[in-house]
Short mmCIF file of C-alpha atoms in Angstrom, two decimals:
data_model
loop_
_atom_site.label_atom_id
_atom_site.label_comp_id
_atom_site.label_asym_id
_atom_site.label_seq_id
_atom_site.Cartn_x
_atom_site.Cartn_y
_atom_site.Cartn_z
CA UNK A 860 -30.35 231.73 124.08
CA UNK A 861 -32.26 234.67 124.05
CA UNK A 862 -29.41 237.10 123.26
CA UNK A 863 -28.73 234.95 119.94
CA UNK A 864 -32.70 235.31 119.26
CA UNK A 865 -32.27 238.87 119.48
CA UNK A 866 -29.52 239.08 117.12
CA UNK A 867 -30.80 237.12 114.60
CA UNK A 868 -33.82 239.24 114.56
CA UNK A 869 -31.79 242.32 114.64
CA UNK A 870 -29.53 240.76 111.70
CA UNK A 871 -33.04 239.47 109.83
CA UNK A 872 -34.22 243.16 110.17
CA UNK A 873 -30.98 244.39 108.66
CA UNK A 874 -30.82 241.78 105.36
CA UNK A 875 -34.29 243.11 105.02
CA UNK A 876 -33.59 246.48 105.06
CA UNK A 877 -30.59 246.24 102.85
CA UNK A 878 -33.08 244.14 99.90
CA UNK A 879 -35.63 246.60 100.29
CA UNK A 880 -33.05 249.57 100.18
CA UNK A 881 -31.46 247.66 96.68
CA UNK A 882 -34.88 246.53 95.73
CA UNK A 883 -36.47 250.35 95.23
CA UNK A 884 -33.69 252.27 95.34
CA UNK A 885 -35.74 255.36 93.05
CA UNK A 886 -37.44 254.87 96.41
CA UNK A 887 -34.93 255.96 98.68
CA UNK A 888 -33.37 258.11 96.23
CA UNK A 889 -36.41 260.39 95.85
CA UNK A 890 -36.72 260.41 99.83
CA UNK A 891 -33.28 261.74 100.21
CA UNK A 892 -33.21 264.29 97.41
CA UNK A 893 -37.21 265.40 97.60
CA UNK A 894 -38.07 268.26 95.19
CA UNK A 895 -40.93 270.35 96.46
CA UNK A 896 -43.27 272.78 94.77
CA UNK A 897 -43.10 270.84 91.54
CA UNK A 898 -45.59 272.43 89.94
CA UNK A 899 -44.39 275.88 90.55
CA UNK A 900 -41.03 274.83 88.85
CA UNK A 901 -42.97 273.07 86.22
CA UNK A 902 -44.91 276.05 85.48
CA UNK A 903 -41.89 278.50 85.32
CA UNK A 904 -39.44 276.12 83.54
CA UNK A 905 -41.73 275.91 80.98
CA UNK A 906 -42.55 280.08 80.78
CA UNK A 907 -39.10 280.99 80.76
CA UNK A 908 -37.63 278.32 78.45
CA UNK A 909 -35.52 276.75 81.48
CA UNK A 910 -34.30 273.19 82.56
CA UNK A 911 -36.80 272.17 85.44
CA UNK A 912 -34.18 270.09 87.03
CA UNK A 913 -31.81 272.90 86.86
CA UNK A 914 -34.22 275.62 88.81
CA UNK A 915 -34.63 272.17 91.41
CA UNK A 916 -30.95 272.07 92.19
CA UNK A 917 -30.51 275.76 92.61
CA UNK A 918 -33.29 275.91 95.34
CA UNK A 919 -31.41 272.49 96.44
CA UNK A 920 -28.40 273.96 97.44
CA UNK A 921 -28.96 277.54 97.94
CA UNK A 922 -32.42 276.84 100.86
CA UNK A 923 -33.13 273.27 100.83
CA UNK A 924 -36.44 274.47 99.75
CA UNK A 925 -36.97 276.47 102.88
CA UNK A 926 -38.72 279.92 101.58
CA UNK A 927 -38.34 281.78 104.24
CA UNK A 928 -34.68 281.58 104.49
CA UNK A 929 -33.11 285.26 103.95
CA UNK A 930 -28.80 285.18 103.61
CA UNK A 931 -26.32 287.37 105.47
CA UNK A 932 -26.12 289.24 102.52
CA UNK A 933 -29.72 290.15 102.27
CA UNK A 934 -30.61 287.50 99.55
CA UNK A 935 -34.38 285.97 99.94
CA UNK A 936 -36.94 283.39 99.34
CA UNK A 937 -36.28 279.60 97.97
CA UNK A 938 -34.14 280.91 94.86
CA UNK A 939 -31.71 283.48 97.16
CA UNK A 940 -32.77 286.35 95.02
CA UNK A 941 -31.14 289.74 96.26
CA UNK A 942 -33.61 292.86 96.76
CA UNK A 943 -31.46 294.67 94.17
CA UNK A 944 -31.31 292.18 91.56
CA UNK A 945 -35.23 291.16 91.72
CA UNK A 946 -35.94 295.10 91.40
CA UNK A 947 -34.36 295.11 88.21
CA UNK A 948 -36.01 291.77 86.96
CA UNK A 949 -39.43 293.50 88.42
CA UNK A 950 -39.09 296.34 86.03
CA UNK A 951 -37.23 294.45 83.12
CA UNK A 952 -39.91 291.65 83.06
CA UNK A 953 -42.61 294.09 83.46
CA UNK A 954 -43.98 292.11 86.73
CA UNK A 955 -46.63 294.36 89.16
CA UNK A 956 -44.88 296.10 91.66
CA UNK A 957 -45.64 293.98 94.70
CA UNK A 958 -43.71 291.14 93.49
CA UNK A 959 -40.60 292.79 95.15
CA UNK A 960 -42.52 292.46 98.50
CA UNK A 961 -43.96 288.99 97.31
CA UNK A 962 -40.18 286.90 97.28
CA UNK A 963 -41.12 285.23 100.09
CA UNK A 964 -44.11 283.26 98.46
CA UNK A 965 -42.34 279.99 96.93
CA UNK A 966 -44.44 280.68 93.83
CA UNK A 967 -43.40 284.34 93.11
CA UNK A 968 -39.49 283.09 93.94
CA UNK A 969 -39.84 280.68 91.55
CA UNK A 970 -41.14 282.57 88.92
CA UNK A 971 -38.82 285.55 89.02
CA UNK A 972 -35.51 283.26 89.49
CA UNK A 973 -36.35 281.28 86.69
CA UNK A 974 -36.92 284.62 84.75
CA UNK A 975 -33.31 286.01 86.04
CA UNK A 976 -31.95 282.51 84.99
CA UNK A 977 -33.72 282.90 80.99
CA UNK A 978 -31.82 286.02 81.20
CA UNK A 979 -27.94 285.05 82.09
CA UNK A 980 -28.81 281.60 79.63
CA UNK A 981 -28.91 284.89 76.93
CA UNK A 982 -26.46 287.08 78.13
CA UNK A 983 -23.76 283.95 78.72
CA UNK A 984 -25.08 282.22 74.80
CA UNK A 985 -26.83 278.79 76.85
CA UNK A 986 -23.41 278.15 78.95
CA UNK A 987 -25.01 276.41 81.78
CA UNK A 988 -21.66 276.55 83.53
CA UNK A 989 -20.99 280.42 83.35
CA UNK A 990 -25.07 280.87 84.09
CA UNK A 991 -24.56 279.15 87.47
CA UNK A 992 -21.16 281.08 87.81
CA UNK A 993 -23.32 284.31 87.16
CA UNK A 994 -26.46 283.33 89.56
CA UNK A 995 -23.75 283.17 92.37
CA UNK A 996 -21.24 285.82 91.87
CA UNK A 997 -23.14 287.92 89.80
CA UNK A 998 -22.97 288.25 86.02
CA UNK A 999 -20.60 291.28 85.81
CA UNK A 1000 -17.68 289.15 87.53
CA UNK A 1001 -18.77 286.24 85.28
CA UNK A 1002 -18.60 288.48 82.34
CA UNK A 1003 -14.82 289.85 83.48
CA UNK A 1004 -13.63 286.28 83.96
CA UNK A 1005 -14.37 285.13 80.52
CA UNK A 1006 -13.71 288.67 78.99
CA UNK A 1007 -10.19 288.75 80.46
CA UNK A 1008 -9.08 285.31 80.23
CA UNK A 1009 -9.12 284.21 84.00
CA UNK A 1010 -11.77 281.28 83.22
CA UNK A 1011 -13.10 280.04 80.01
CA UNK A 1012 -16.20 278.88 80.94
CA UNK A 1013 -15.62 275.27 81.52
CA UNK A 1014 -16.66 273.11 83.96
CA UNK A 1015 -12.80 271.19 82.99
CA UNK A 1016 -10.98 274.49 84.25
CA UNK A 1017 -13.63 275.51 87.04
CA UNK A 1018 -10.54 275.96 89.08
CA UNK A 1019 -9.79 279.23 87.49
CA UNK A 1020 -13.01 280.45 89.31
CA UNK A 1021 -11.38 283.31 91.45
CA UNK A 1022 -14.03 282.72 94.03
CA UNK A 1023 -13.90 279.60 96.12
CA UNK A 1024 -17.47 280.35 96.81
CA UNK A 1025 -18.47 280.39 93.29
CA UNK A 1026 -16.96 277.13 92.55
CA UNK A 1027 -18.32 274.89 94.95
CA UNK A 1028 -21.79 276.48 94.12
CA UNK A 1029 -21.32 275.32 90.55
CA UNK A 1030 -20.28 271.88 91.43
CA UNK A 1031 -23.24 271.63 93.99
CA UNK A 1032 -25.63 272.76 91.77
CA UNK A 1033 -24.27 270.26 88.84
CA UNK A 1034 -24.51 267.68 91.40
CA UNK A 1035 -27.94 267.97 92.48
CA UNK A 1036 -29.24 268.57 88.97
CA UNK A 1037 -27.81 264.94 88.06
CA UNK A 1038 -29.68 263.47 90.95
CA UNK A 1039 -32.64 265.03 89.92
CA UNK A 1040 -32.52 264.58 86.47
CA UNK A 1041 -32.15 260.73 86.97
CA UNK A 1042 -34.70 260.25 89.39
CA UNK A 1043 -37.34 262.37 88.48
CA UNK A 1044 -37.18 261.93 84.67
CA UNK A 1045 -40.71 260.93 84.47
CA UNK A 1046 -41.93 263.81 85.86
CA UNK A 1047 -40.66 266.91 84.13
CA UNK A 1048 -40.07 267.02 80.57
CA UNK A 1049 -36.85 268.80 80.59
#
């Protein structure tokens, strides 16, 4: 008698879980694909003229919003930015020296990534596609591909991508920026 008690507390629980689950599902949504420092990305989306949602998916998929995470390749702070390539946006965008020592503050990150990203959206004529293609592989090798025919551009032939890398970066990002875009609508005004 007591095992079927159990059970039918156990399968009570469940039904329960599954309503509330269905009921709120923004809810659940929002606790598996969290977006922190919102404000920073509100702030710098809005001073560099860039989607919100967008600089959320990159930080997504290339930390998980850790900022202290440094790649193999060098490549620091929540937005992955490479030593070399934040020098140059340091001197380009006229920032104070010590923002090259300061990637490692989510704020500073934030700010100069969504900068870099203003940048390849004007370089690459507002192809969100070959800007996320750029971010990852660089915007010289984004440049060849579309210069010598190897991709156009497209998300349709993203297969022509010679980097395996650089595809599934693009599709990541695009991914997580739909996510976000859905569930936190009433947050940023992209």
């Amino acid at each position: 008698m007591k095992v079927f008690r159990k059970k039918r507390v156990f399968a009570l629980l469940f039904v329960f879980f599954l309503v509330l689950l269905f009921y709120n599902s923004d809810w659940l949504g929002k606790w598996i694909y969290p977006i922190r420092y919102e404000q920073d990305i509100a702030i710098s989306a809005k001073n560099y003229k860039v989607d919100p949602f967008l600089i959320a998916a990159i930080i997504r998929v290339e930390t998980n919003f850790n900022p202290d995470k440094v790649s193999r390749k060098g490549a620091v702070g929540l937005m992955q930015l490479m030593p070399d390539t934040a020098e140059w946006i340091v001197e380009r965008a006229g920032y104070a020296e010590e923002t090259s020592r300061s990637l490692h503050r989510g704020d500073v990150n934030i700010e100069v990534g969504a900068w870099y990203l203003n940048s390849l959206y004007n370089q690459f004529d507002n192809n969100q596609i070959a800007v996320l293609a750029a971010y990852n592989a660089g915007p010289g090798n984004a440049r060849k591909w579309l210069e010598n025919g190897t991709w156009d551009g497209t998300l349709k032939h993203i297969g022509q991508i010679p980097f395996g890398e650089t595809r599934h970066y693009v599709q990541r990002v695009l991914y997580y920026y739909d996510k976000y875009a859905k569930l936190y609508a009433e947050r940023f005004s992209a």
